[in-house]
PDB file of C-alpha atoms in Angstrom:
ATOM      1  CA  MET S 140      83.790  44.439 159.093  1.00 56.00           C
ATOM      2  CA  THR S 141      82.641  44.674 162.728  1.00 66.00           C
ATOM      3  CA  ALA S 142      81.183  48.071 163.586  1.00 76.00           C
ATOM      4  CA  PRO S 143      83.535  50.207 165.693  1.00 88.00           C
ATOM      5  CA  VAL S 144      82.908  50.720 169.392  1.00 89.00           C
ATOM      6  CA  ARG S 145      82.293  54.408 170.161  1.00 91.00           C
ATOM      7  CA  HIS S 146      82.857  56.613 173.195  1.00 93.00           C
ATOM      8  CA  VAL S 147      81.594  60.204 173.461  1.00 94.00           C
ATOM      9  CA  ASP S 148      82.204  63.043 175.924  1.00 92.00           C
ATOM     10  CA  HIS S 149      81.988  66.834 175.963  1.00 92.00           C
ATOM     11  CA  VAL S 150      85.374  68.465 176.545  1.00 92.00           C
ATOM     12  CA  MET S 151      86.944  71.805 175.642  1.00 91.00           C
ATOM     13  CA  GLY S 152      83.561  73.199 174.686  1.00 90.00           C
ATOM     14  CA  THR S 153      82.923  70.606 171.979  1.00 92.00           C
ATOM     15  CA  ALA S 154      81.839  67.021 171.471  1.00 94.00           C
ATOM     16  CA  VAL S 155      84.739  64.564 171.504  1.00 96.00           C
ATOM     17  CA  SER S 156      84.289  61.049 170.168  1.00 97.00           C
ATOM     18  CA  LEU S 157      86.461  57.975 169.893  1.00 97.00           C
ATOM     19  CA  ALA S 158      85.831  55.037 167.575  1.00 97.00           C
ATOM     20  CA  LEU S 159      87.807  51.829 168.128  1.00 97.00           C
ATOM     21  CA  ARG S 160      88.229  48.755 165.891  1.00 96.00           C
ATOM     22  CA  GLY S 161      90.284  45.656 166.483  1.00 94.00           C
ATOM     23  CA  ARG S 162      91.716  43.941 169.534  1.00 94.00           C
ATOM     24  CA  HIS S 163      91.019  46.583 172.197  1.00 96.00           C
ATOM     25  CA  THR S 164      87.548  48.057 171.841  1.00 95.00           C
ATOM     26  CA  ALA S 165      85.490  47.361 174.954  1.00 92.00           C
ATOM     27  CA  ASP S 166      88.067  45.925 177.373  1.00 96.00           C
ATOM     28  CA  ALA S 167      89.894  47.508 180.306  1.00 97.00           C
ATOM     29  CA  ALA S 168      92.756  48.708 178.095  1.00 97.00           C
ATOM     30  CA  ALA S 169      90.321  50.568 175.849  1.00 97.00           C
ATOM     31  CA  ARG S 170      88.482  52.118 178.787  1.00 96.00           C
ATOM     32  CA  ASP S 171      91.733  53.208 180.423  1.00 97.00           C
ATOM     33  CA  ALA S 172      92.969  54.756 177.173  1.00 98.00           C
ATOM     34  CA  TRP S 173      89.710  56.670 176.722  1.00 97.00           C
ATOM     35  CA  ALA S 174      89.856  57.910 180.325  1.00 97.00           C
ATOM     36  CA  ALA S 175      93.441  59.097 179.764  1.00 98.00           C
ATOM     37  CA  VAL S 176      92.426  60.885 176.552  1.00 98.00           C
ATOM     38  CA  VAL S 177      89.593  62.728 178.319  1.00 97.00           C
ATOM     39  CA  ALA S 178      91.886  63.635 181.222  1.00 97.00           C
ATOM     40  CA  ASP S 179      94.447  65.091 178.800  1.00 97.00           C
ATOM     41  CA  LEU S 180      91.791  67.187 177.070  1.00 97.00           C
ATOM     42  CA  ARG S 181      90.356  68.420 180.361  1.00 97.00           C
ATOM     43  CA  HIS S 182      93.863  69.461 181.411  1.00 97.00           C
ATOM     44  CA  ALA S 183      94.316  71.368 178.150  1.00 97.00           C
ATOM     45  CA  ASP S 184      91.016  73.147 178.772  1.00 97.00           C
ATOM     46  CA  ALA S 185      92.096  74.076 182.288  1.00 97.00           C
ATOM     47  CA  VAL S 186      95.313  75.611 180.928  1.00 98.00           C
ATOM     48  CA  PHE S 187      94.139  77.254 177.699  1.00 97.00           C
ATOM     49  CA  SER S 188      90.439  78.104 177.989  1.00 96.00           C
ATOM     50  CA  THR S 189      89.684  81.767 177.373  1.00 95.00           C
ATOM     51  CA  TYR S 190      86.333  81.274 179.139  1.00 95.00           C
ATOM     52  CA  ARG S 191      87.760  80.072 182.449  1.00 96.00           C
ATOM     53  CA  PRO S 192      89.052  82.936 184.614  1.00 97.00           C
ATOM     54  CA  ASP S 193      91.423  80.571 186.421  1.00 97.00           C
ATOM     55  CA  SER S 194      93.129  79.204 183.277  1.00 98.00           C
ATOM     56  CA  ALA S 195      96.771  80.024 182.635  1.00 98.00           C
ATOM     57  CA  VAL S 196      95.854  81.856 179.428  1.00 97.00           C
ATOM     58  CA  SER S 197      93.288  84.028 181.231  1.00 97.00           C
ATOM     59  CA  ARG S 198      95.767  84.815 183.992  1.00 98.00           C
ATOM     60  CA  ILE S 199      98.444  85.728 181.441  1.00 97.00           C
ATOM     61  CA  GLY S 200      95.934  87.991 179.717  1.00 95.00           C
ATOM     62  CA  ARG S 201      95.284  89.816 182.999  1.00 95.00           C
ATOM     63  CA  GLY S 202      98.999  90.171 183.710  1.00 96.00           C
ATOM     64  CA  GLU S 203      98.863  87.845 186.723  1.00 97.00           C
ATOM     65  CA  LEU S 204     101.141  85.225 185.175  1.00 97.00           C
ATOM     66  CA  THR S 205     103.996  85.264 182.680  1.00 97.00           C
ATOM     67  CA  VAL S 206     104.455  82.746 179.896  1.00 97.00           C
ATOM     68  CA  ALA S 207     107.760  81.736 181.507  1.00 97.00           C
ATOM     69  CA  ASP S 208     105.980  80.879 184.768  1.00 97.00           C
ATOM     70  CA  ALA S 209     103.025  79.126 183.099  1.00 97.00           C
ATOM     71  CA  PRO S 210     102.924  75.390 182.309  1.00 97.00           C
ATOM     72  CA  ALA S 211     105.507  74.563 179.624  1.00 96.00           C
ATOM     73  CA  GLU S 212     102.857  73.681 177.050  1.00 97.00           C
ATOM     74  CA  VAL S 213     101.758  77.326 176.902  1.00 98.00           C
ATOM     75  CA  ALA S 214     105.057  78.404 175.357  1.00 98.00           C
ATOM     76  CA  GLU S 215     104.885  75.421 172.979  1.00 98.00           C
ATOM     77  CA  VAL S 216     101.402  76.351 171.730  1.00 98.00           C
ATOM     78  CA  LEU S 217     102.220  80.047 171.403  1.00 97.00           C
ATOM     79  CA  ALA S 218     105.341  79.197 169.383  1.00 97.00           C
ATOM     80  CA  ILE S 219     103.198  77.184 166.955  1.00 97.00           C
ATOM     81  CA  GLY S 220     100.778  80.083 166.656  1.00 97.00           C
ATOM     82  CA  ASP S 221     103.531  82.640 166.115  1.00 96.00           C
ATOM     83  CA  ALA S 222     105.073  80.472 163.386  1.00 96.00           C
ATOM     84  CA  ALA S 223     101.680  80.307 161.650  1.00 96.00           C
ATOM     85  CA  ALA S 224     101.349  84.075 161.934  1.00 96.00           C
ATOM     86  CA  ARG S 225     104.690  84.562 160.214  1.00 96.00           C
ATOM     87  CA  ALA S 226     103.881  82.006 157.508  1.00 95.00           C
ATOM     88  CA  SER S 227     100.561  83.711 156.752  1.00 94.00           C
ATOM     89  CA  GLY S 228     101.663  87.330 156.975  1.00 95.00           C
ATOM     90  CA  GLY S 229      99.467  87.804 160.026  1.00 95.00           C
ATOM     91  CA  ALA S 230      96.247  86.276 158.686  1.00 94.00           C
ATOM     92  CA  PHE S 231      96.508  83.689 161.480  1.00 95.00           C
ATOM     93  CA  THR S 232      97.064  85.095 164.958  1.00 94.00           C
ATOM     94  CA  VAL S 233      96.984  84.007 168.585  1.00 94.00           C
ATOM     95  CA  ARG S 234      96.748  87.671 169.630  1.00 92.00           C
ATOM     96  CA  PRO S 235      93.598  89.042 167.971  1.00 86.00           C
ATOM     97  CA  HIS S 236      93.039  92.706 168.834  1.00 84.00           C
ATOM     98  CA  GLY S 237      95.965  92.477 171.261  1.00 86.00           C
ATOM     99  CA  ARG S 238      94.215  89.788 173.323  1.00 91.00           C
ATOM    100  CA  LEU S 239      95.857  86.422 173.936  1.00 95.00           C
ATOM    101  CA  ASP S 240      93.725  83.673 172.377  1.00 95.00           C
ATOM    102  CA  PRO S 241      95.488  80.475 171.220  1.00 96.00           C
ATOM    103  CA  SER S 242      92.201  78.699 170.427  1.00 93.00           C
ATOM    104  CA  GLY S 243      93.214  78.318 166.782  1.00 93.00           C
ATOM    105  CA  VAL S 244      96.065  76.023 167.854  1.00 96.00           C
ATOM    106  CA  VAL S 245      94.883  74.334 171.020  1.00 97.00           C
ATOM    107  CA  LYS S 246      92.184  71.930 169.809  1.00 96.00           C
ATOM    108  CA  GLY S 247      94.270  70.176 167.161  1.00 97.00           C
ATOM    109  CA  TRP S 248      97.366  70.212 169.347  1.00 98.00           C
ATOM    110  CA  ALA S 249      95.533  68.779 172.368  1.00 98.00           C
ATOM    111  CA  VAL S 250      93.773  66.035 170.410  1.00 98.00           C
ATOM    112  CA  GLU S 251      96.967  64.973 168.666  1.00 98.00           C
ATOM    113  CA  ARG S 252      98.850  64.870 171.965  1.00 98.00           C
ATOM    114  CA  ALA S 253      96.082  62.819 173.611  1.00 98.00           C
ATOM    115  CA  CYS S 254      96.407  60.209 170.853  1.00 98.00           C
ATOM    116  CA  ARG S 255      99.575  58.895 172.489  1.00 98.00           C
ATOM    117  CA  HIS S 256      97.314  56.884 174.802  1.00 98.00           C
ATOM    118  CA  LEU S 257      95.614  55.294 171.805  1.00 98.00           C
ATOM    119  CA  ARG S 258      98.832  54.478 169.979  1.00 96.00           C
ATOM    120  CA  ALA S 259      99.703  52.210 172.902  1.00 95.00           C
ATOM    121  CA  LEU S 260      96.754  49.929 172.043  1.00 97.00           C
ATOM    122  CA  ASP S 261      98.225  47.121 169.964  1.00 95.00           C
ATOM    123  CA  ASP S 262      96.317  45.662 167.005  1.00 95.00           C
ATOM    124  CA  THR S 263      93.685  48.380 167.378  1.00 97.00           C
ATOM    125  CA  GLY S 264      92.493  51.038 164.979  1.00 97.00           C
ATOM    126  CA  TRP S 265      91.179  54.301 166.373  1.00 98.00           C
ATOM    127  CA  CYS S 266      89.686  57.604 165.278  1.00 98.00           C
ATOM    128  CA  LEU S 267      89.618  60.486 167.760  1.00 98.00           C
ATOM    129  CA  ALA S 268      87.487  63.453 166.677  1.00 97.00           C
ATOM    130  CA  ALA S 269      86.732  66.822 168.256  1.00 96.00           C
ATOM    131  CA  GLY S 270      84.478  69.385 166.666  1.00 87.00           C
ATOM    132  CA  GLY S 271      84.919  67.924 163.201  1.00 82.00           C
ATOM    133  CA  ASP S 272      88.723  67.604 163.329  1.00 95.00           C
ATOM    134  CA  LEU S 273      90.286  64.198 163.822  1.00 98.00           C
ATOM    135  CA  GLN S 274      93.391  62.066 164.115  1.00 98.00           C
ATOM    136  CA  ALA S 275      93.077  58.425 163.113  1.00 98.00           C
ATOM    137  CA  ARG S 276      95.065  55.249 162.610  1.00 97.00           C
ATOM    138  CA  ALA S 277      93.962  51.971 161.070  1.00 97.00           C
ATOM    139  CA  ALA S 278      95.198  48.736 162.597  1.00 93.00           C
ATOM    140  CA  ASP S 279      97.752  46.776 160.571  1.00 86.00           C
ATOM    141  CA  ASP S 280      96.234  44.963 157.573  1.00 79.00           C
ATOM    142  CA  SER S 281      92.818  46.560 158.141  1.00 83.00           C
ATOM    143  CA  GLU S 282      90.834  48.924 155.967  1.00 93.00           C
ATOM    144  CA  PRO S 283      91.516  52.646 156.300  1.00 96.00           C
ATOM    145  CA  TRP S 284      89.049  54.922 158.021  1.00 97.00           C
ATOM    146  CA  ARG S 285      86.837  56.638 155.457  1.00 96.00           C
ATOM    147  CA  ILE S 286      86.252  60.256 156.431  1.00 97.00           C
ATOM    148  CA  GLY S 287      83.437  62.268 154.902  1.00 96.00           C
ATOM    149  CA  ILE S 288      83.902  65.977 154.190  1.00 96.00           C
ATOM    150  CA  GLU S 289      80.642  67.873 154.550  1.00 94.00           C
ATOM    151  CA  ASP S 290      79.207  70.228 151.992  1.00 95.00           C
ATOM    152  CA  PRO S 291      79.282  73.676 153.681  1.00 93.00           C
ATOM    153  CA  ALA S 292      76.042  74.616 151.927  1.00 92.00           C
ATOM    154  CA  ASP S 293      74.281  71.478 153.193  1.00 92.00           C
ATOM    155  CA  PRO S 294      76.038  69.475 155.961  1.00 87.00           C
ATOM    156  CA  ARG S 295      73.727  66.532 155.246  1.00 91.00           C
ATOM    157  CA  ARG S 296      75.676  66.001 152.012  1.00 95.00           C
ATOM    158  CA  LEU S 297      79.334  65.186 151.388  1.00 96.00           C
ATOM    159  CA  VAL S 298      81.619  66.881 148.897  1.00 95.00           C
ATOM    160  CA  ALA S 299      84.244  64.127 149.230  1.00 96.00           C
ATOM    161  CA  THR S 300      85.281  61.021 151.165  1.00 96.00           C
ATOM    162  CA  VAL S 301      88.950  60.463 151.987  1.00 96.00           C
ATOM    163  CA  PRO S 302      90.725  57.330 153.273  1.00 96.00           C
ATOM    164  CA  VAL S 303      92.965  57.724 156.325  1.00 97.00           C
ATOM    165  CA  VAL S 304      95.456  55.031 157.333  1.00 97.00           C
ATOM    166  CA  ASP S 305      97.496  57.088 159.813  1.00 97.00           C
ATOM    167  CA  GLY S 306      96.914  60.818 159.734  1.00 97.00           C
ATOM    168  CA  ALA S 307      94.681  63.775 160.414  1.00 98.00           C
ATOM    169  CA  VAL S 308      91.829  65.726 158.821  1.00 98.00           C
ATOM    170  CA  ALA S 309      90.870  69.258 159.880  1.00 97.00           C
ATOM    171  CA  THR S 310      88.150  71.519 158.515  1.00 96.00           C
ATOM    172  CA  SER S 311      87.535  75.248 158.976  1.00 93.00           C
ATOM    173  CA  GLY S 312      84.388  76.946 157.761  1.00 86.00           C
ATOM    174  CA  THR S 313      81.004  78.371 158.636  1.00 71.00           C
ATOM    175  CA  ALA S 314      78.708  75.347 158.342  1.00 59.00           C
ATOM    176  CA  HIS S 315      78.344  74.745 162.095  1.00 56.00           C
ATOM    177  CA  ARG S 316      79.635  77.845 163.905  1.00 54.00           C
ATOM    178  CA  GLY S 317      78.846  80.668 161.520  1.00 49.00           C
ATOM    179  CA  HIS S 318      81.339  83.446 160.799  1.00 53.00           C
ATOM    180  CA  HIS S 319      83.605  82.876 163.817  1.00 64.00           C
ATOM    181  CA  LEU S 320      86.920  83.153 161.912  1.00 81.00           C
ATOM    182  CA  VAL S 321      88.461  86.427 160.787  1.00 85.00           C
ATOM    183  CA  ASP S 322      91.549  87.571 158.905  1.00 88.00           C
ATOM    184  CA  GLY S 323      94.008  88.610 161.617  1.00 88.00           C
ATOM    185  CA  ARG S 324      95.331  91.404 159.403  1.00 90.00           C
ATOM    186  CA  THR S 325      91.993  93.146 159.010  1.00 88.00           C
ATOM    187  CA  GLY S 326      89.700  91.720 161.688  1.00 85.00           C
ATOM    188  CA  ARG S 327      87.160  91.044 158.960  1.00 87.00           C
ATOM    189  CA  VAL S 328      85.406  87.886 157.827  1.00 88.00           C
ATOM    190  CA  PRO S 329      87.314  86.355 154.865  1.00 92.00           C
ATOM    191  CA  ARG S 330      85.720  86.512 151.439  1.00 93.00           C
ATOM    192  CA  GLY S 331      85.732  84.059 148.569  1.00 94.00           C
ATOM    193  CA  VAL S 332      85.921  80.876 150.644  1.00 95.00           C
ATOM    194  CA  ALA S 333      83.267  78.728 152.350  1.00 95.00           C
ATOM    195  CA  GLN S 334      85.342  75.864 153.754  1.00 96.00           C
ATOM    196  CA  VAL S 335      88.888  74.509 153.901  1.00 97.00           C
ATOM    197  CA  THR S 336      89.818  70.908 154.726  1.00 97.00           C
ATOM    198  CA  VAL S 337      93.456  69.920 155.218  1.00 98.00           C
ATOM    199  CA  LEU S 338      94.959  66.425 155.445  1.00 97.00           C
ATOM    200  CA  ASP S 339      98.348  65.884 157.067  1.00 97.00           C
ATOM    201  CA  ALA S 340     100.163  63.388 159.267  1.00 96.00           C
ATOM    202  CA  SER S 341      99.750  65.811 162.189  1.00 97.00           C
ATOM    203  CA  LEU S 342      96.438  67.222 163.407  1.00 98.00           C
ATOM    204  CA  THR S 343      98.252  70.207 164.889  1.00 98.00           C
ATOM    205  CA  ARG S 344      99.553  71.194 161.467  1.00 97.00           C
ATOM    206  CA  ALA S 345      96.327  70.307 159.654  1.00 97.00           C
ATOM    207  CA  ASP S 346      94.172  72.316 162.057  1.00 96.00           C
ATOM    208  CA  VAL S 347      96.403  75.400 162.012  1.00 97.00           C
ATOM    209  CA  ASP S 348      96.745  75.299 158.229  1.00 97.00           C
ATOM    210  CA  ALA S 349      92.987  74.889 157.687  1.00 96.00           C
ATOM    211  CA  THR S 350      92.300  77.887 159.931  1.00 95.00           C
ATOM    212  CA  THR S 351      95.068  79.934 158.301  1.00 96.00           C
ATOM    213  CA  ALA S 352      93.941  79.139 154.768  1.00 96.00           C
ATOM    214  CA  TYR S 353      90.350  80.022 155.612  1.00 95.00           C
ATOM    215  CA  ALA S 354      91.501  83.343 157.083  1.00 94.00           C
ATOM    216  CA  LEU S 355      93.270  84.067 153.791  1.00 95.00           C
ATOM    217  CA  GLY S 356      89.942  83.872 151.978  1.00 95.00           C
ATOM    218  CA  SER S 357      90.294  83.753 148.204  1.00 94.00           C
ATOM    219  CA  GLY S 358      94.034  83.147 148.627  1.00 95.00           C
ATOM    220  CA  ALA S 359      93.484  79.847 150.495  1.00 96.00           C
ATOM    221  CA  ALA S 360      94.250  77.408 147.673  1.00 96.00           C
ATOM    222  CA  ASP S 361      97.368  79.266 146.513  1.00 96.00           C
ATOM    223  CA  TRP S 362      98.783  79.425 150.047  1.00 96.00           C
ATOM    224  CA  LEU S 363      98.133  75.737 150.667  1.00 97.00           C
ATOM    225  CA  SER S 364      99.842  74.778 147.396  1.00 96.00           C
ATOM    226  CA  HIS S 365     103.141  75.842 149.003  1.00 94.00           C
ATOM    227  CA  ARG S 366     102.645  73.908 152.260  1.00 94.00           C
ATOM    228  CA  ALA S 367     104.815  70.798 152.080  1.00 91.00           C
ATOM    229  CA  GLY S 368     103.235  67.456 152.891  1.00 89.00           C
ATOM    230  CA  ARG S 369      99.659  68.765 152.940  1.00 91.00           C
ATOM    231  CA  THR S 370      96.739  67.949 150.712  1.00 96.00           C
ATOM    232  CA  ALA S 371      93.556  69.964 150.893  1.00 97.00           C
ATOM    233  CA  LEU S 372      90.086  70.616 149.549  1.00 98.00           C
ATOM    234  CA  VAL S 373      89.003  74.244 149.309  1.00 97.00           C
ATOM    235  CA  VAL S 374      85.335  75.030 148.731  1.00 97.00           C
ATOM    236  CA  GLY S 375      84.815  78.530 147.383  1.00 96.00           C
ATOM    237  CA  ALA S 376      81.983  80.877 148.224  1.00 93.00           C
ATOM    238  CA  ASP S 377      80.446  79.871 144.895  1.00 94.00           C
ATOM    239  CA  GLY S 378      80.393  76.195 145.940  1.00 93.00           C
ATOM    240  CA  ALA S 379      83.196  75.108 143.598  1.00 95.00           C
ATOM    241  CA  ALA S 380      85.633  72.648 145.201  1.00 95.00           C
ATOM    242  CA  VAL S 381      89.354  72.737 144.379  1.00 95.00           C
ATOM    243  CA  ALA S 382      91.785  69.968 145.382  1.00 96.00           C
ATOM    244  CA  VAL S 383      95.258  71.171 146.391  1.00 96.00           C
ATOM    245  CA  ALA S 384      98.499  69.232 146.909  1.00 94.00           C
ATOM    246  CA  GLY S 385     101.561  70.872 148.423  1.00 87.00           C
ATOM    247  CA  PRO S 386     105.196  69.865 147.759  1.00 89.00           C
ATOM    248  CA  HIS S 387     106.027  66.311 148.785  1.00 77.00           C
ATOM    249  CA  HIS S 388     109.085  66.966 150.926  1.00 57.00           C
ATOM    250  CA  PRO S 389     108.422  67.542 154.674  1.00 52.00           C
ATOM    251  CA  ASP S 390     108.781  71.027 156.072  1.00 49.00           C
ATOM    252  CA  GLY S 391     108.188  70.396 159.766  1.00 47.00           C
TER     253      GLY S 391
END
């Protein structure tokens, strides 16, 4: 198989890469799609970044702007986060310590939304990744993308490889960013878990569920077993990996 053509940029505080296979890889259609993807992600950063004082989220946090007066996508993202908070009993939150921070939703949501530009490329497979999370689609009659899941104890090794025809893979853990995730109920670093990877049709759902399950610590695998349509791999603090499959019917 011909090696995919790759594009890389730095957006939303992380490396974003696009791999293309098939009809549109290095032509004008591919370049235009990549430019549109980057523009979408830069817009999301301008709206949601907690590091930019002029972002809508920062202005809401300072009381200068209401959610109702902010861009419509703010209410959409906060609704996703609030639903995850309810589903996890507060382990996931977009309001840590009373401060508005939808970062746990935004990356997956923004990348999945940006993929609409790639879906318009006919006879072309693509894989859009940001900070280790990705949405991918294989072209018709072509081989699936094979996605490696890193070993949290040694990122040079893989604990598994999964095929993706049309779907998403999201991973939460400490391998690259240290202990940056906490249990929203306690504010403490979760115990009993090293890494959670979730596969789903939607990167928004996969990303939120991976973050939520990680925040639940030793309860990650049990919680994921009740999430319809998801499959997952949970690596415990002891290095043991457990595969999890939720119910097959969709739950939205």
